[in-house]
Short mmCIF file of C-alpha atoms and ligand atoms in Angstrom, two decimals:
data_model
loop_
_atom_site.label_atom_id
_atom_site.label_comp_id
_atom_site.label_asym_id
_atom_site.label_seq_id
_atom_site.Cartn_x
_atom_site.Cartn_y
_atom_site.Cartn_z
CA MET D 156 -29.58 142.44 -130.29
CA THR D 157 -31.72 139.59 -128.74
CA ASP D 158 -32.38 136.75 -131.16
CA ILE D 159 -35.70 136.02 -129.24
CA THR D 160 -38.74 136.66 -131.39
CA LEU D 161 -42.04 136.79 -129.37
CA ALA D 162 -45.10 135.29 -131.06
CA PRO D 163 -48.06 137.61 -131.58
CA ILE D 164 -50.55 137.53 -128.67
CA GLN D 165 -53.82 135.58 -129.78
CA PRO D 166 -57.11 136.83 -128.46
CA ASP D 167 -58.05 133.38 -126.93
CA GLN D 168 -54.48 132.76 -125.41
CA PRO D 169 -54.57 132.03 -121.74
CA SER D 170 -52.68 134.75 -119.86
CA HIS D 171 -50.82 134.66 -116.48
CA LEU D 172 -51.20 138.39 -115.98
CA MET D 173 -53.60 139.56 -113.21
CA ALA D 174 -56.47 141.19 -115.06
CA THR D 175 -55.97 144.63 -113.54
CA TYR D 176 -56.07 146.40 -116.92
CA GLY D 177 -58.68 146.14 -119.69
CA ARG D 178 -56.15 146.04 -122.37
CA GLN D 179 -56.68 147.19 -125.98
CA ALA D 180 -55.93 144.37 -128.58
CA ILE D 181 -52.83 146.16 -130.05
CA SER D 182 -49.27 146.16 -129.21
CA PHE D 183 -46.51 148.42 -130.53
CA VAL D 184 -43.09 147.20 -131.25
CA ARG D 185 -41.22 150.55 -131.93
CA GLY D 186 -41.71 154.29 -131.45
CA ARG D 187 -40.18 157.36 -132.63
CA GLY D 188 -40.87 160.75 -131.28
CA ALA D 189 -44.71 161.31 -131.48
CA TYR D 190 -45.27 158.08 -133.41
CA LEU D 191 -45.69 154.45 -132.47
CA TYR D 192 -45.60 151.44 -134.88
CA THR D 193 -47.08 147.98 -134.83
CA GLU D 194 -45.17 144.91 -136.13
CA ASP D 195 -46.63 145.34 -139.58
CA GLY D 196 -45.29 148.91 -139.69
CA THR D 197 -48.61 150.74 -139.41
CA GLU D 198 -47.91 154.16 -137.83
CA TYR D 199 -49.95 155.76 -135.07
CA LEU D 200 -49.82 159.36 -133.82
CA ASP D 201 -49.46 159.03 -130.02
CA ALA D 202 -51.38 161.84 -128.22
CA LEU D 203 -51.20 159.93 -124.77
CA THR D 204 -47.35 159.21 -124.52
CA GLY D 205 -47.97 156.36 -122.02
CA ILE D 206 -50.24 158.60 -119.96
CA ALA D 207 -47.93 161.83 -119.71
CA VAL D 208 -44.74 159.81 -119.50
CA CYS D 209 -42.78 159.99 -122.70
CA GLY D 210 -42.84 163.76 -122.72
CA LEU D 211 -39.79 163.95 -125.03
CA GLY D 212 -41.32 161.31 -127.36
CA HIS D 213 -40.47 157.80 -127.76
CA ALA D 214 -36.95 156.40 -128.20
CA HIS D 215 -35.37 159.90 -127.86
CA PRO D 216 -31.80 159.35 -129.22
CA VAL D 217 -30.20 161.17 -126.35
CA ILE D 218 -32.00 159.24 -123.56
CA ALA D 219 -31.68 156.08 -125.37
CA GLU D 220 -27.80 156.62 -125.63
CA ALA D 221 -27.56 157.59 -121.90
CA ILE D 222 -29.53 154.45 -120.79
CA ALA D 223 -27.48 152.12 -123.07
CA GLU D 224 -24.14 153.56 -122.00
CA GLN D 225 -25.05 153.57 -118.37
CA ALA D 226 -26.45 150.07 -118.53
CA ALA D 227 -23.23 148.74 -120.08
CA THR D 228 -21.20 150.60 -117.30
CA LEU D 229 -23.03 150.35 -113.89
CA VAL D 230 -26.75 150.05 -113.11
CA HIS D 231 -26.88 149.84 -109.39
CA THR D 232 -24.85 149.89 -106.25
CA SER D 233 -27.30 151.03 -103.47
CA ASN D 234 -27.87 153.98 -101.35
CA LEU D 235 -25.30 152.66 -98.93
CA PHE D 236 -22.75 154.44 -101.20
CA GLU D 237 -22.28 157.90 -102.72
CA ILE D 238 -24.00 158.02 -106.13
CA PRO D 239 -22.54 160.96 -108.17
CA TRP D 240 -25.33 160.67 -110.89
CA GLN D 241 -27.96 160.94 -108.07
CA THR D 242 -26.27 164.10 -106.62
CA ALA D 243 -26.17 165.58 -110.20
CA ALA D 244 -29.87 164.59 -110.89
CA ALA D 245 -30.97 166.20 -107.54
CA GLN D 246 -29.05 169.29 -108.42
CA LYS D 247 -30.77 169.58 -111.84
CA LEU D 248 -34.14 168.85 -110.26
CA ALA D 249 -33.59 171.45 -107.46
CA GLU D 250 -32.75 173.95 -110.18
CA VAL D 251 -35.96 173.40 -112.20
CA SER D 252 -38.26 172.97 -109.17
CA GLY D 253 -37.05 175.58 -106.73
CA MET D 254 -36.97 172.83 -104.00
CA GLU D 255 -34.18 172.24 -101.62
CA GLU D 256 -34.11 168.51 -100.66
CA ILE D 257 -34.98 165.64 -102.99
CA PHE D 258 -35.72 161.90 -102.34
CA PHE D 259 -35.81 159.63 -105.47
CA SER D 260 -38.39 156.90 -105.74
CA ASN D 261 -39.73 154.69 -108.42
CA SER D 262 -43.29 155.79 -109.13
CA GLY D 263 -45.87 158.40 -108.57
CA ALA D 264 -47.61 156.56 -105.75
CA GLU D 265 -44.39 155.93 -103.91
CA SER D 266 -43.53 159.70 -104.24
CA ASN D 267 -46.90 160.60 -102.62
CA GLU D 268 -46.31 158.00 -99.92
CA GLY D 269 -43.19 160.06 -99.13
CA ALA D 270 -45.23 163.27 -98.96
CA ILE D 271 -47.81 161.76 -96.62
CA LYS D 272 -45.06 160.42 -94.28
CA ILE D 273 -43.43 163.94 -94.34
CA ALA D 274 -46.83 165.53 -93.43
CA ARG D 275 -47.23 163.10 -90.51
CA LYS D 276 -43.75 163.60 -89.16
CA PHE D 277 -44.20 167.31 -89.39
CA GLY D 278 -47.45 166.98 -87.35
CA THR D 279 -45.80 164.60 -84.86
CA GLN D 280 -43.03 167.02 -84.30
CA GLN D 281 -45.59 169.76 -83.47
CA GLY D 282 -47.08 167.40 -80.86
CA VAL D 283 -50.16 166.56 -82.93
CA ARG D 284 -51.06 162.93 -81.99
CA LEU D 285 -53.23 162.08 -85.09
CA PRO D 286 -52.19 164.35 -87.78
CA LYS D 287 -54.77 164.89 -90.72
CA ILE D 288 -54.30 165.81 -94.25
CA ILE D 289 -56.71 167.59 -96.45
CA VAL D 290 -57.41 166.11 -99.97
CA ALA D 291 -59.60 166.83 -102.80
CA GLU D 292 -62.73 165.26 -104.45
CA GLN D 293 -61.98 163.81 -107.85
CA SER D 294 -58.22 163.53 -107.09
CA PHE D 295 -55.98 160.77 -107.89
CA HIS D 296 -52.91 160.08 -105.97
CA GLY D 297 -51.95 156.45 -106.65
CA ARG D 298 -52.81 152.84 -105.85
CA THR D 299 -50.98 152.04 -102.73
CA LEU D 300 -52.99 151.88 -99.52
CA ALA D 301 -52.24 155.37 -98.30
CA THR D 302 -52.51 156.99 -101.78
CA LEU D 303 -55.70 155.29 -102.64
CA SER D 304 -57.18 156.39 -99.39
CA ALA D 305 -56.04 159.90 -100.27
CA THR D 306 -57.60 159.52 -103.75
CA GLY D 307 -61.10 161.11 -104.28
CA ASN D 308 -62.62 158.27 -106.36
CA LYS D 309 -64.76 155.46 -104.73
CA LYS D 310 -63.91 153.00 -107.39
CA VAL D 311 -60.26 153.06 -106.55
CA GLN D 312 -61.06 152.47 -102.90
CA ASP D 313 -63.77 149.92 -103.33
CA GLY D 314 -63.11 146.57 -101.43
CA PHE D 315 -59.87 147.82 -99.77
CA ALA D 316 -61.18 148.83 -96.42
CA PRO D 317 -59.97 149.59 -93.84
CA LEU D 318 -58.47 152.60 -95.58
CA VAL D 319 -55.71 154.68 -94.13
CA ASN D 320 -57.36 157.19 -91.80
CA ASP D 321 -57.21 160.98 -91.30
CA PHE D 322 -57.69 162.32 -94.72
CA ILE D 323 -60.21 165.07 -94.72
CA ARG D 324 -61.90 165.59 -98.23
CA VAL D 325 -63.00 168.97 -99.64
CA PRO D 326 -64.51 169.92 -103.02
CA PHE D 327 -61.53 170.86 -105.39
CA GLY D 328 -61.33 174.67 -105.66
CA ASP D 329 -63.54 175.20 -102.62
CA VAL D 330 -61.45 177.50 -100.30
CA GLU D 331 -64.37 177.88 -97.80
CA ALA D 332 -64.59 174.19 -97.35
CA ILE D 333 -60.89 174.28 -96.33
CA GLN D 334 -61.42 177.02 -93.71
CA GLU D 335 -64.51 175.07 -92.47
CA ALA D 336 -62.37 171.87 -92.12
CA ALA D 337 -59.70 173.92 -90.17
CA LEU D 338 -62.37 174.91 -87.72
CA GLN D 339 -63.60 171.37 -87.16
CA HIS D 340 -60.33 169.69 -87.07
CA PRO D 341 -57.50 171.37 -85.00
CA ASP D 342 -55.15 168.46 -85.90
CA ILE D 343 -54.84 169.21 -89.76
CA VAL D 344 -51.22 169.49 -90.72
CA ALA D 345 -51.13 169.56 -94.44
CA ILE D 346 -53.06 169.69 -97.73
CA LEU D 347 -52.38 167.54 -100.76
CA ILE D 348 -53.86 168.53 -104.15
CA GLU D 349 -52.94 168.33 -107.85
CA PRO D 350 -52.76 171.83 -109.53
CA ILE D 351 -54.80 170.29 -112.43
CA GLN D 352 -56.68 167.09 -111.83
CA GLY D 353 -55.57 164.70 -114.53
CA GLU D 354 -57.48 161.48 -113.93
CA GLY D 355 -60.43 163.60 -112.62
CA GLY D 356 -60.88 164.92 -116.03
CA ILE D 357 -58.34 167.89 -116.65
CA ASN D 358 -59.91 170.02 -114.09
CA THR D 359 -58.46 173.35 -113.01
CA ALA D 360 -60.19 175.05 -110.00
CA PRO D 361 -63.07 177.24 -110.89
CA GLN D 362 -60.86 180.16 -109.97
CA GLY D 363 -57.88 178.87 -111.98
CA PHE D 364 -54.50 178.77 -110.56
CA SER D 365 -55.25 181.56 -108.08
CA TYR D 366 -56.62 178.56 -106.06
CA LEU D 367 -53.16 177.54 -105.34
CA GLU D 368 -52.41 181.01 -103.98
CA GLU D 369 -55.42 180.88 -101.79
CA VAL D 370 -54.38 177.47 -100.45
CA ARG D 371 -50.89 178.75 -99.88
CA ASN D 372 -52.24 181.53 -97.79
CA ILE D 373 -54.40 179.20 -95.72
CA CYS D 374 -51.46 176.82 -95.12
CA ASN D 375 -49.42 179.86 -93.97
CA GLN D 376 -52.22 181.04 -91.77
CA HIS D 377 -52.52 177.58 -90.00
CA ASN D 378 -48.82 176.43 -90.24
CA TRP D 379 -49.78 173.54 -92.47
CA LEU D 380 -47.53 172.05 -95.20
CA MET D 381 -48.76 172.81 -98.75
CA MET D 382 -48.08 169.64 -100.73
CA LEU D 383 -48.59 169.52 -104.52
CA ASP D 384 -48.86 166.31 -106.53
CA GLU D 385 -47.30 167.14 -109.82
CA ILE D 386 -46.88 163.52 -110.86
CA GLN D 387 -48.85 164.31 -114.04
CA THR D 388 -48.55 168.07 -114.40
CA GLY D 389 -44.67 168.18 -113.77
CA ASN D 390 -41.69 168.10 -116.16
CA GLY D 391 -43.06 170.67 -118.56
CA ARG D 392 -46.42 169.22 -119.18
CA THR D 393 -48.41 172.31 -118.70
CA GLY D 394 -46.02 174.76 -120.31
CA LYS D 395 -44.11 175.54 -117.09
CA TYR D 396 -41.58 173.08 -115.53
CA PHE D 397 -44.03 172.68 -112.73
CA ALA D 398 -47.55 173.71 -112.95
CA TYR D 399 -47.35 175.72 -109.74
CA GLN D 400 -44.81 177.99 -111.51
CA HIS D 401 -47.97 179.47 -113.27
CA THR D 402 -48.25 181.34 -109.85
CA ASN D 403 -46.05 183.13 -107.59
CA ILE D 404 -46.26 180.55 -104.73
CA VAL D 405 -43.94 177.78 -103.81
CA PRO D 406 -45.29 174.76 -102.03
CA ASP D 407 -43.47 173.08 -99.13
CA VAL D 408 -43.68 169.60 -100.65
CA LEU D 409 -43.76 168.74 -104.25
CA THR D 410 -44.03 165.26 -105.87
CA THR D 411 -43.32 164.08 -109.50
CA ALA D 412 -42.84 161.00 -111.57
CA LYS D 413 -44.16 160.11 -115.03
CA GLY D 414 -42.27 162.61 -117.34
CA LEU D 415 -39.25 162.61 -114.99
CA GLY D 416 -37.85 159.48 -116.64
CA ASN D 417 -39.51 159.62 -120.04
CA GLY D 418 -40.51 156.04 -119.54
CA PHE D 419 -37.90 154.84 -117.12
CA PRO D 420 -39.59 154.28 -113.71
CA VAL D 421 -38.53 157.06 -111.49
CA GLY D 422 -40.20 159.49 -109.11
CA ALA D 423 -39.26 162.14 -106.58
CA VAL D 424 -40.62 163.75 -103.37
CA MET D 425 -39.14 167.21 -102.81
CA THR D 426 -39.16 169.65 -99.96
CA GLN D 427 -38.27 173.30 -99.16
CA GLY D 428 -38.63 175.66 -96.13
CA LYS D 429 -40.24 174.24 -93.10
CA ALA D 430 -40.52 170.72 -94.68
CA VAL D 431 -36.78 170.31 -95.04
CA GLY D 432 -35.04 167.70 -92.81
CA LEU D 433 -38.14 165.97 -91.59
CA LEU D 434 -37.06 162.59 -92.96
CA GLY D 435 -33.59 161.49 -91.84
CA PRO D 436 -31.60 158.30 -91.52
CA GLY D 437 -33.72 155.26 -91.01
CA SER D 438 -37.00 157.14 -91.48
CA HIS D 439 -37.48 156.42 -95.26
CA GLY D 440 -35.66 154.58 -97.97
CA SER D 441 -36.06 152.60 -101.16
CA THR D 442 -33.61 149.97 -102.62
CA TYR D 443 -34.27 151.21 -106.15
CA GLY D 444 -34.77 154.84 -105.51
CA GLY D 445 -32.06 156.87 -107.29
CA THR D 446 -30.02 154.03 -108.75
CA VAL D 447 -27.01 154.96 -110.90
CA LEU D 448 -28.99 154.25 -114.09
CA GLY D 449 -32.21 155.80 -112.92
CA SER D 450 -30.39 159.00 -111.71
CA ARG D 451 -28.51 159.32 -115.04
CA VAL D 452 -31.85 159.04 -116.84
CA VAL D 453 -33.35 161.90 -114.69
CA TYR D 454 -30.27 164.05 -115.20
CA THR D 455 -30.36 163.49 -119.02
CA VAL D 456 -34.16 164.09 -119.33
CA ILE D 457 -34.06 167.36 -117.46
CA ASP D 458 -30.92 168.38 -119.41
CA THR D 459 -32.68 167.50 -122.66
CA ILE D 460 -35.88 169.18 -121.77
CA GLN D 461 -33.82 172.37 -121.15
CA LYS D 462 -31.55 172.03 -124.28
CA GLU D 463 -34.66 171.59 -126.55
CA ASN D 464 -36.64 174.39 -124.91
CA ALA D 465 -39.40 171.76 -124.58
CA VAL D 466 -41.31 173.56 -121.79
CA GLU D 467 -41.58 176.69 -123.81
CA ASN D 468 -42.66 174.52 -126.69
CA ALA D 469 -45.36 172.82 -124.85
CA ALA D 470 -46.74 176.27 -123.81
CA VAL D 471 -46.71 177.56 -127.44
CA VAL D 472 -47.82 174.46 -129.31
CA GLY D 473 -50.29 173.54 -126.55
CA ARG D 474 -51.84 176.95 -126.83
CA TYR D 475 -52.00 176.50 -130.64
CA ILE D 476 -53.90 173.22 -130.30
CA VAL D 477 -56.32 174.53 -127.73
CA ASP D 478 -57.03 177.61 -129.83
CA GLN D 479 -57.45 175.57 -133.03
CA LEU D 480 -59.74 173.03 -131.24
CA ARG D 481 -61.98 175.84 -129.94
CA VAL D 482 -62.19 177.31 -133.58
CA GLN D 483 -62.57 174.10 -135.39
CA LEU D 484 -65.11 172.60 -133.04
CA ALA D 485 -66.94 175.89 -132.39
CA ASP D 486 -70.20 174.39 -133.66
CA LYS D 487 -70.02 171.32 -131.45
CA ASN D 488 -71.20 171.40 -127.85
CA VAL D 489 -67.76 170.75 -126.39
CA GLN D 490 -65.53 172.54 -123.85
CA VAL D 491 -61.82 172.54 -124.48
CA ARG D 492 -59.60 173.08 -121.34
CA GLY D 493 -56.00 172.74 -120.37
CA PHE D 494 -52.57 174.14 -120.16
CA GLY D 495 -49.57 173.39 -122.39
CA MET D 496 -49.67 169.68 -123.59
CA MET D 497 -52.32 168.74 -120.97
CA ILE D 498 -55.53 169.06 -122.77
CA GLY D 499 -59.15 167.83 -122.17
CA ILE D 500 -62.16 168.09 -124.60
CA GLN D 501 -65.34 167.63 -122.52
CA LEU D 502 -67.92 166.08 -124.69
CA PRO D 503 -71.69 166.36 -123.95
CA LYS D 504 -71.91 162.66 -123.55
CA ASP D 505 -70.00 159.59 -122.30
CA CYS D 506 -67.43 158.73 -124.96
CA ALA D 507 -65.23 155.74 -123.86
CA GLU D 508 -65.76 154.14 -127.36
CA LEU D 509 -63.91 157.12 -128.83
CA VAL D 510 -60.52 155.43 -127.88
CA ALA D 511 -61.13 152.53 -130.22
CA ILE D 512 -62.52 154.62 -133.07
CA ALA D 513 -59.61 156.95 -132.82
CA ARG D 514 -57.11 154.20 -132.92
CA ASP D 515 -58.74 152.03 -135.59
CA GLN D 516 -60.16 154.67 -137.99
CA HIS D 517 -57.69 157.60 -137.38
CA LYS D 518 -54.62 155.78 -136.23
CA LEU D 519 -54.64 158.16 -133.28
CA ILE D 520 -53.91 157.15 -129.62
CA ILE D 521 -55.94 159.05 -127.11
CA ASN D 522 -57.52 158.37 -123.83
CA VAL D 523 -60.96 159.14 -122.30
CA THR D 524 -61.18 159.97 -118.59
CA ALA D 525 -63.98 160.80 -116.20
CA GLY D 526 -66.37 159.26 -118.82
CA SER D 527 -66.72 162.14 -121.18
CA VAL D 528 -63.38 163.90 -121.44
CA VAL D 529 -61.07 163.22 -124.31
CA ARG D 530 -57.61 163.53 -122.80
CA LEU D 531 -54.62 164.49 -124.90
CA LEU D 532 -51.09 164.35 -123.41
CA PRO D 533 -48.96 164.57 -126.56
CA PRO D 534 -45.08 164.82 -126.24
CA ILE D 535 -44.06 168.28 -124.82
CA ASN D 536 -41.66 168.66 -127.80
CA MET D 537 -44.26 168.06 -130.44
CA THR D 538 -43.64 170.16 -133.56
CA GLN D 539 -46.16 172.39 -135.13
CA VAL D 540 -46.47 170.03 -138.09
CA GLN D 541 -47.24 167.20 -135.82
CA ALA D 542 -49.82 169.31 -134.01
CA ASP D 543 -51.51 169.99 -137.28
CA ASP D 544 -51.55 166.18 -137.99
CA LEU D 545 -53.12 165.77 -134.55
CA LEU D 546 -55.74 168.35 -135.16
CA GLU D 547 -56.72 166.90 -138.47
CA ARG D 548 -57.26 163.50 -137.01
CA LEU D 549 -58.81 164.56 -133.79
CA VAL D 550 -61.38 167.08 -135.38
CA ALA D 551 -62.41 164.56 -137.91
CA LEU D 552 -62.91 161.98 -135.07
CA ILE D 553 -65.11 164.39 -132.94
CA ASN D 554 -67.09 165.73 -135.99
CA ASN D 555 -67.97 162.25 -137.07
CA TYR D 556 -68.95 161.40 -133.49
CA LEU D 557 -71.12 164.25 -132.48
C1 PLP N 839 -51.63 163.07 -110.14
C2 PLP N 839 -51.21 161.64 -110.13
N1 PLP N 839 -50.64 161.15 -108.88
C3 PLP N 839 -50.16 160.01 -108.75
C4 PLP N 839 -50.27 159.01 -109.73
C5 PLP N 839 -49.71 157.66 -109.55
O1 PLP N 839 -48.52 157.50 -110.17
P1 PLP N 839 -48.02 156.04 -110.40
O2 PLP N 839 -49.00 155.29 -111.35
O3 PLP N 839 -46.66 156.19 -111.06
O4 PLP N 839 -47.92 155.33 -109.11
C6 PLP N 839 -50.85 159.35 -110.94
C7 PLP N 839 -50.89 158.44 -112.05
O5 PLP N 839 -51.67 158.66 -112.93
C8 PLP N 839 -51.29 160.79 -111.08
O6 PLP N 839 -51.73 161.19 -112.30
#
């Protein structure tokens, strides 16, 4: 154990951190399962899990042991060598995703960069000089230059012109707009969408998951790659291992991150069918992608999700939370939506201040997205008892507020 004790952060203390985040004036020193603890031992129920990251909860003993053991054995060699844990992690991920090829990265944005490169390579191989990719309004794909250009949120792009070209934007769920774009742009090669828009406000398409089937058909019709961003919806979050598994289709390209490492920074871009083999030696890479340690974490996270039946749990307990919220908030003007442990409560007014009220008065960690949507991303292995605890705090919070 380290003998360094950090002094508590003072509100007026000068900081060397770039001010990219409006941070809450609280820090947690310890976590266990669905709960977080401050230095003085105050317990908070975490219904955010680091924004859909710690799906198996905090300090999961099996993951912690794997990290500690591997850190004390071998952390990194490089992709210049065989990495048996990387091969094993890819095998596991292929099993749960139905995909054939996997490239490990370190974040969601980096995984989507890989997808964008795959789409361009696909187009180039078909002789398309300037390949275009369809993306959706209100989407979020990351903060790198290409992924912020793909993102459907002006605030994310503001000040970063010139953006990466050749993304064609359509309203989420609007199949006719896609067909219209196909008529106007013969050089479209792919479409990139989230099955449920997370940052955009927990939005499914108006027609539900059948939108994905409609998109799959259009992609088949035009020989485009269907690419799904499951950075947030993957790894059991929505009650299936990947959200597209609520349907009968399979995408050509699939990206994930967040819950894949339960807090350890890893991501993946995966391909199957006609997207296989597009990236070869020299065309893509990452020093840290798929390190020995990162790969062992991925393997252990997937294995633990499987052994705990956490995906099934997310479906059942998530359904219970949604049903209870609909009953208990029936007299309020709210709309509850979501799948599994990805739940949004649309309030009739902007409610950003609820984050602080939940934290200070109810010892509950939540997030508000798209201005008026309370976003819940609890651990996917949350128990029924913890779900009741969450409901009690949340219903009191919203009842007092509205
Ligand atoms: C759907 C989606 N894509 C991409 C990203 C970017 O992931 P990262 O922050 O790991 O780069 C996020 C993060 O919130 C996301 O929700």
